[in-house]
Short mmCIF file of C-alpha atoms in Angstrom, two decimals:
data_model
loop_
_atom_site.label_atom_id
_atom_site.label_comp_id
_atom_site.label_asym_id
_atom_site.label_seq_id
_atom_site.Cartn_x
_atom_site.Cartn_y
_atom_site.Cartn_z
CA MET A 1 -36.13 -27.83 -24.90
CA LYS A 2 -36.64 -25.60 -21.91
CA ASN A 3 -33.80 -27.36 -20.08
CA LEU A 4 -31.49 -26.75 -23.04
CA LYS A 5 -32.34 -23.05 -22.94
CA ILE A 6 -31.49 -22.91 -19.23
CA ILE A 7 -28.19 -24.73 -19.78
CA LYS A 8 -27.28 -22.38 -22.63
CA PHE A 9 -28.06 -19.37 -20.46
CA ILE A 10 -26.05 -20.70 -17.50
CA LEU A 11 -23.01 -21.38 -19.71
CA SER A 12 -23.27 -17.88 -21.21
CA LEU A 13 -23.58 -16.42 -17.72
CA ILE A 14 -20.51 -18.28 -16.42
CA ILE A 15 -18.24 -17.21 -19.29
CA GLY A 16 -19.79 -13.72 -19.41
CA ILE A 17 -19.14 -13.04 -15.72
CA MET A 18 -15.65 -14.52 -16.00
CA PHE A 19 -14.80 -12.23 -18.93
CA ILE A 20 -16.18 -9.08 -17.27
CA TYR A 21 -14.34 -9.91 -14.04
CA SER A 22 -11.05 -10.61 -15.81
CA SER A 23 -11.31 -7.51 -17.99
CA TRP A 24 -11.72 -5.17 -15.04
CA SER A 25 -8.22 -5.18 -13.54
CA LYS A 26 -6.69 -5.22 -17.02
CA LEU A 27 -8.66 -2.09 -17.91
CA ILE A 28 -7.51 -0.36 -14.72
CA SER A 29 -3.80 -0.96 -15.30
CA PRO A 30 -3.05 -1.45 -19.01
CA ARG A 31 0.70 -1.03 -18.56
CA ASP A 32 0.87 -3.90 -16.10
CA PHE A 33 -1.15 -6.07 -18.45
CA ALA A 34 1.19 -5.17 -21.33
CA SER A 35 4.12 -6.37 -19.20
CA THR A 36 2.22 -9.55 -18.44
CA ILE A 37 1.72 -10.25 -22.15
CA GLU A 38 5.36 -9.46 -22.88
CA ASN A 39 6.43 -11.93 -20.19
CA TYR A 40 5.10 -14.77 -22.35
CA GLN A 41 7.96 -13.94 -24.74
CA VAL A 42 5.88 -14.46 -27.84
CA PHE A 43 5.21 -10.86 -28.81
CA GLY A 44 7.41 -7.78 -28.60
CA ILE A 45 6.44 -4.91 -26.36
CA VAL A 46 4.66 -3.00 -29.16
CA LEU A 47 2.30 -5.89 -29.96
CA ALA A 48 1.93 -6.52 -26.23
CA ASN A 49 0.81 -2.90 -25.83
CA TRP A 50 -1.79 -3.31 -28.57
CA GLY A 51 -2.97 -6.48 -26.87
CA ALA A 52 -3.22 -4.69 -23.53
CA ILE A 53 -5.43 -2.06 -25.12
CA PHE A 54 -7.57 -4.38 -27.20
CA ILE A 55 -8.04 -7.64 -25.22
CA PRO A 56 -9.64 -6.26 -22.01
CA VAL A 57 -12.22 -4.27 -23.99
CA LEU A 58 -12.96 -7.27 -26.19
CA GLU A 59 -13.40 -9.42 -23.08
CA PHE A 60 -15.76 -6.87 -21.57
CA ILE A 61 -17.84 -6.57 -24.76
CA LEU A 62 -18.00 -10.37 -25.12
CA GLY A 63 -19.01 -10.72 -21.47
CA VAL A 64 -21.85 -8.25 -21.89
CA LEU A 65 -23.01 -9.81 -25.19
CA LEU A 66 -22.99 -13.32 -23.70
CA ILE A 67 -25.00 -12.28 -20.66
CA VAL A 68 -27.45 -9.99 -22.46
CA GLY A 69 -27.94 -12.44 -25.31
CA PHE A 70 -27.41 -9.97 -28.12
CA TRP A 71 -25.37 -11.45 -31.02
CA ARG A 72 -24.68 -14.33 -28.69
CA GLU A 73 -23.62 -16.77 -31.44
CA GLU A 74 -21.02 -14.35 -32.79
CA ALA A 75 -19.82 -13.73 -29.25
CA TRP A 76 -19.36 -17.47 -28.72
CA ILE A 77 -17.29 -17.76 -31.92
CA ILE A 78 -14.93 -14.96 -30.87
CA THR A 79 -14.80 -16.36 -27.34
CA PHE A 80 -13.73 -19.73 -28.73
CA PHE A 81 -10.83 -18.24 -30.71
CA LEU A 82 -9.81 -16.02 -27.79
CA ILE A 83 -9.72 -18.90 -25.34
CA VAL A 84 -7.73 -21.04 -27.81
CA ILE A 85 -5.15 -18.23 -28.09
CA PHE A 86 -4.98 -18.01 -24.27
CA ASP A 87 -4.52 -21.78 -24.07
CA LEU A 88 -1.71 -21.76 -26.63
CA MET A 89 0.05 -18.94 -24.80
CA ILE A 90 -0.15 -20.76 -21.48
CA LEU A 91 0.93 -24.09 -22.95
CA GLN A 92 3.96 -22.64 -24.73
CA ALA A 93 4.98 -20.84 -21.52
CA TYR A 94 4.66 -24.08 -19.56
CA PHE A 95 6.64 -26.18 -22.01
CA ARG A 96 9.34 -23.52 -22.37
CA GLY A 97 9.61 -23.49 -18.57
CA LEU A 98 8.88 -19.78 -18.21
CA ASP A 99 8.61 -18.88 -14.56
CA ILE A 100 5.83 -16.32 -14.96
CA SER A 101 2.41 -15.63 -13.53
CA CYS A 102 -0.57 -16.28 -15.76
CA GLY A 103 -2.10 -12.80 -15.55
CA CYS A 104 -5.33 -14.33 -16.82
CA PHE A 105 -7.36 -12.23 -14.41
CA GLY A 106 -5.09 -9.19 -14.49
CA SER A 107 -1.55 -8.50 -13.44
CA LYS A 108 -2.35 -8.70 -9.71
CA GLU A 109 -3.03 -12.39 -10.08
CA SER A 110 0.07 -14.13 -8.81
CA SER A 111 -0.63 -17.79 -9.64
CA LEU A 112 2.21 -19.27 -11.65
CA ILE A 113 1.68 -21.31 -14.78
CA ASP A 114 1.64 -24.92 -13.67
CA LEU A 115 -0.40 -28.05 -14.31
CA TRP A 116 -3.25 -26.70 -12.16
CA LYS A 117 -3.44 -23.57 -14.28
CA ILE A 118 -3.51 -25.70 -17.42
CA LEU A 119 -6.27 -27.84 -15.89
CA GLU A 120 -8.20 -24.69 -14.99
CA ASN A 121 -7.95 -23.57 -18.60
CA VAL A 122 -9.05 -26.97 -19.85
CA VAL A 123 -12.23 -26.49 -17.77
CA TYR A 124 -12.84 -23.00 -19.23
CA THR A 125 -12.16 -24.27 -22.75
CA SER A 126 -14.57 -27.16 -22.25
CA ILE A 127 -17.31 -24.78 -21.12
CA VAL A 128 -16.66 -22.59 -24.19
CA VAL A 129 -16.69 -25.58 -26.54
CA VAL A 130 -19.95 -26.94 -25.07
CA GLY A 131 -21.52 -23.47 -24.98
CA GLY A 132 -20.44 -22.74 -28.54
CA TYR A 133 -21.74 -26.12 -29.72
CA LEU A 134 -25.14 -25.64 -28.12
CA HIS A 135 -25.49 -22.09 -29.41
CA ILE A 136 -24.13 -22.47 -32.93
CA ILE A 137 -24.29 -26.07 -34.13
CA LYS A 138 -27.59 -26.81 -32.44
CA THR A 139 -29.22 -23.72 -33.89
CA ILE A 140 -28.31 -24.52 -37.53
CA PRO A 141 -31.49 -25.96 -39.11
CA SER A 142 -31.01 -29.47 -40.54
CA GLN A 143 -31.13 -29.92 -44.32
CA SER A 144 -33.70 -32.72 -44.30
CA MET B 1 -21.80 -13.29 -44.32
CA LYS B 2 -24.01 -11.57 -41.79
CA ARG B 3 -22.24 -13.44 -39.01
CA LEU B 4 -18.81 -12.48 -40.34
CA SER B 5 -19.71 -8.79 -40.52
CA ARG B 6 -21.02 -8.90 -36.95
CA ILE B 7 -17.79 -10.52 -35.77
CA SER B 8 -15.77 -7.85 -37.61
CA LEU B 9 -17.91 -5.15 -36.00
CA ILE B 10 -17.34 -6.54 -32.49
CA VAL B 11 -13.57 -6.79 -33.00
CA THR B 12 -13.30 -3.34 -34.62
CA SER B 13 -15.38 -1.79 -31.84
CA ALA B 14 -13.09 -3.36 -29.25
CA ILE B 15 -9.99 -1.90 -30.93
CA LEU B 16 -11.50 1.59 -31.29
CA LEU B 17 -13.00 1.61 -27.81
CA GLY B 18 -9.73 0.32 -26.40
CA LEU B 19 -7.80 3.15 -28.07
CA ILE B 20 -10.26 5.76 -26.78
CA LEU B 21 -10.22 4.37 -23.24
CA ASN B 22 -6.42 4.25 -23.29
CA LEU B 23 -6.30 7.86 -24.46
CA LEU B 24 -8.55 8.93 -21.59
CA HIS B 25 -6.79 6.73 -19.04
CA PRO B 26 -4.46 8.77 -16.78
CA LYS B 27 -2.01 5.86 -16.68
CA GLY B 28 -2.68 4.62 -20.19
CA ILE B 29 -0.03 3.38 -22.60
CA HIS B 30 1.73 6.22 -24.39
CA TRP B 31 0.91 6.35 -28.12
CA LYS B 32 4.62 6.20 -28.96
CA SER B 33 4.74 2.75 -27.38
CA LEU B 34 2.21 1.54 -29.93
CA ILE B 35 4.45 2.26 -32.90
CA PRO B 36 7.55 0.20 -33.67
CA LEU B 37 10.41 2.48 -32.65
CA ASN B 38 12.35 2.64 -35.87
CA LEU B 39 9.37 2.46 -38.21
CA PHE B 40 9.76 5.96 -39.56
CA ASP B 41 13.42 6.39 -38.73
CA CYS B 42 16.41 6.30 -40.99
CA ALA B 43 18.83 3.53 -40.00
CA GLU B 44 21.90 5.73 -40.43
CA LYS B 45 20.44 8.51 -38.38
CA TYR B 46 19.10 6.58 -35.44
CA GLY B 47 20.41 3.85 -33.24
CA ASN B 48 19.04 0.44 -32.48
CA VAL B 49 16.59 0.97 -29.63
CA ARG B 50 14.03 -1.44 -28.25
CA MET B 51 11.73 -1.58 -25.27
CA ILE B 52 11.88 -3.99 -22.37
CA SER B 53 9.42 -4.63 -19.56
CA ALA B 54 10.40 -4.36 -15.90
CA ASP B 55 9.95 -8.13 -15.49
CA SER B 56 12.28 -8.99 -18.38
CA ALA B 57 14.83 -6.39 -17.26
CA TYR B 58 14.73 -7.79 -13.74
CA ALA B 59 15.24 -11.34 -15.04
CA LEU B 60 18.38 -10.16 -16.87
CA TRP B 61 19.50 -8.09 -13.87
CA LYS B 62 19.29 -11.15 -11.62
CA ILE B 63 21.85 -13.00 -13.72
CA GLY B 64 24.07 -9.92 -13.88
CA GLU B 65 23.66 -9.18 -17.56
CA THR B 66 22.03 -5.78 -17.27
CA LYS B 67 23.36 -2.32 -16.57
CA PHE B 68 20.90 0.45 -15.90
CA ILE B 69 21.33 4.06 -16.87
CA ASP B 70 19.13 6.50 -14.96
CA ILE B 71 18.60 9.72 -16.90
CA ARG B 72 16.42 11.47 -14.31
CA MET B 73 17.51 14.58 -12.43
CA SER B 74 20.42 13.90 -10.07
CA GLU B 75 18.19 14.83 -7.09
CA GLU B 76 15.71 12.14 -8.06
CA TYR B 77 18.51 9.65 -8.62
CA GLU B 78 20.03 10.39 -5.20
CA LEU B 79 16.68 9.87 -3.52
CA ASP B 80 16.34 6.35 -4.90
CA HIS B 81 17.13 4.45 -8.08
CA ILE B 82 17.37 0.93 -9.46
CA LYS B 83 20.08 -0.96 -7.61
CA GLY B 84 23.37 -0.54 -9.40
CA ALA B 85 22.12 2.09 -11.85
CA ILE B 86 24.37 4.95 -12.90
CA ASN B 87 23.09 8.47 -13.42
CA ILE B 88 23.85 10.26 -16.68
CA SER B 89 22.05 13.45 -17.58
CA ILE B 90 20.91 14.04 -21.14
CA ASP B 91 23.44 16.82 -21.80
CA LYS B 92 26.30 14.46 -20.90
CA VAL B 93 25.51 11.91 -23.59
CA PHE B 94 28.08 13.39 -25.99
CA GLU B 95 30.78 13.51 -23.32
CA LEU B 96 30.62 9.84 -22.39
CA ASP B 97 33.79 7.82 -22.05
CA LEU B 98 32.82 5.15 -24.55
CA HIS B 99 35.44 2.69 -23.30
CA LYS B 100 33.39 2.33 -20.12
CA PHE B 101 30.59 0.82 -22.14
CA ASN B 102 32.77 -1.52 -24.17
CA ASP B 103 31.33 -4.69 -22.61
CA THR B 104 28.71 -7.31 -23.37
CA ALA B 105 26.13 -6.06 -20.87
CA VAL B 106 22.58 -5.23 -21.90
CA TYR B 107 22.05 -1.52 -21.31
CA VAL B 108 18.64 -0.46 -20.06
CA ILE B 109 17.90 3.25 -19.96
CA TYR B 110 15.07 4.65 -17.90
CA ASP B 111 13.39 7.84 -16.83
CA GLN B 112 10.50 8.33 -14.43
CA GLU B 113 7.60 7.04 -16.55
CA GLY B 114 9.26 5.67 -19.66
CA ASP B 115 7.58 7.93 -22.17
CA SER B 116 9.56 11.15 -22.39
CA ASP B 117 11.15 12.49 -25.59
CA LYS B 118 14.33 12.90 -23.58
CA LEU B 119 14.49 9.15 -23.04
CA THR B 120 14.08 8.33 -26.74
CA LEU B 121 16.67 10.93 -27.66
CA PHE B 122 19.17 9.66 -25.12
CA ALA B 123 18.61 6.00 -26.06
CA ASN B 124 19.10 6.70 -29.77
CA HIS B 125 22.28 8.74 -29.24
CA PHE B 126 23.66 6.22 -26.78
CA SER B 127 23.02 3.40 -29.24
CA LEU B 128 24.64 5.34 -32.08
CA LEU B 129 27.72 6.24 -30.07
CA THR B 130 28.29 2.80 -28.57
CA GLY B 131 27.02 0.77 -31.52
CA LYS B 132 24.92 -1.29 -29.11
CA THR B 133 21.31 -2.33 -29.08
CA VAL B 134 19.91 -0.48 -26.09
CA TYR B 135 16.66 -0.91 -24.25
CA MET B 136 14.24 1.61 -22.82
CA LEU B 137 12.46 0.47 -19.67
CA PHE B 138 8.75 0.26 -20.43
CA GLY B 139 6.80 2.22 -17.81
CA GLY B 140 10.08 3.72 -16.51
CA TYR B 141 11.18 3.75 -12.90
CA PHE B 142 7.56 3.65 -11.71
CA SER B 143 7.04 0.22 -13.27
CA TRP B 144 10.18 -1.06 -11.51
CA LEU B 145 8.98 0.41 -8.22
CA GLY B 146 5.50 -1.01 -8.74
CA LYS B 147 6.96 -4.51 -8.99
CA GLN B 148 8.97 -3.89 -5.80
CA TYR B 149 12.25 -4.84 -7.47
CA PRO B 150 15.51 -3.83 -5.75
CA ILE B 151 16.28 -0.14 -5.38
CA GLU B 152 18.87 1.80 -3.44
CA ALA B 153 19.54 5.35 -2.31
CA LEU B 154 22.74 7.34 -2.15
#
């Protein structure tokens, strides 16, 4: 039981730090991040602008909530949906052959979307799925 | 139910906090860029104007499908401007030789920061006069410079 608590905390810490780190450069230059979102060619510039305003703050809040442990279950649920949206964006860009940088950790990040980037996201998604499972499913009391 | 309301609270807080931070940010996104351009406009009165990011404009420029119109002061234009851009001041928009723009190119209009009323006015009039869909460069010349895309001086 104690081991499970430690694992849950470590997973929260990993995703929490990752979110706070990735939100930072996006908060500093929202215009660049808006361009990054627009490059995915899914949303127009207006929706991209809203995303550039909203996503970094949400990432920061989620990061803090995950680390501090306040409303951690709710934070895991939102994190799951957020990471799924990120995955879908990256996958569609890859399959459409868009020659763009991911911008996952801000616009200064220059790594292009390739199989390695997809693999990297699979790892993040796996951590979120396991973390979410341990925090939400495992905490629901059984009916019997 | 409790969980859902907490989730709503987190998301709403992020939107509100994001708007406040953006408002306080010296290089934040202009509020006009958060509203669809022709949302409150009458179709007959205004032209068809959209926004384009520096990256997308550059991608089109590379394949030769974009023409840039620089509406900054001529002194600023002479100092440096997007490679191939032409300079037209706002007061010249009604004196344009429209035959010059009778092509299939995508016209991208820019000013220094991409958020001036002058830019919107010019873009709308240009679109009306030429009947084209025109684009305003999001973030203006600074965004193009920031990406280190090609520029030239006179």
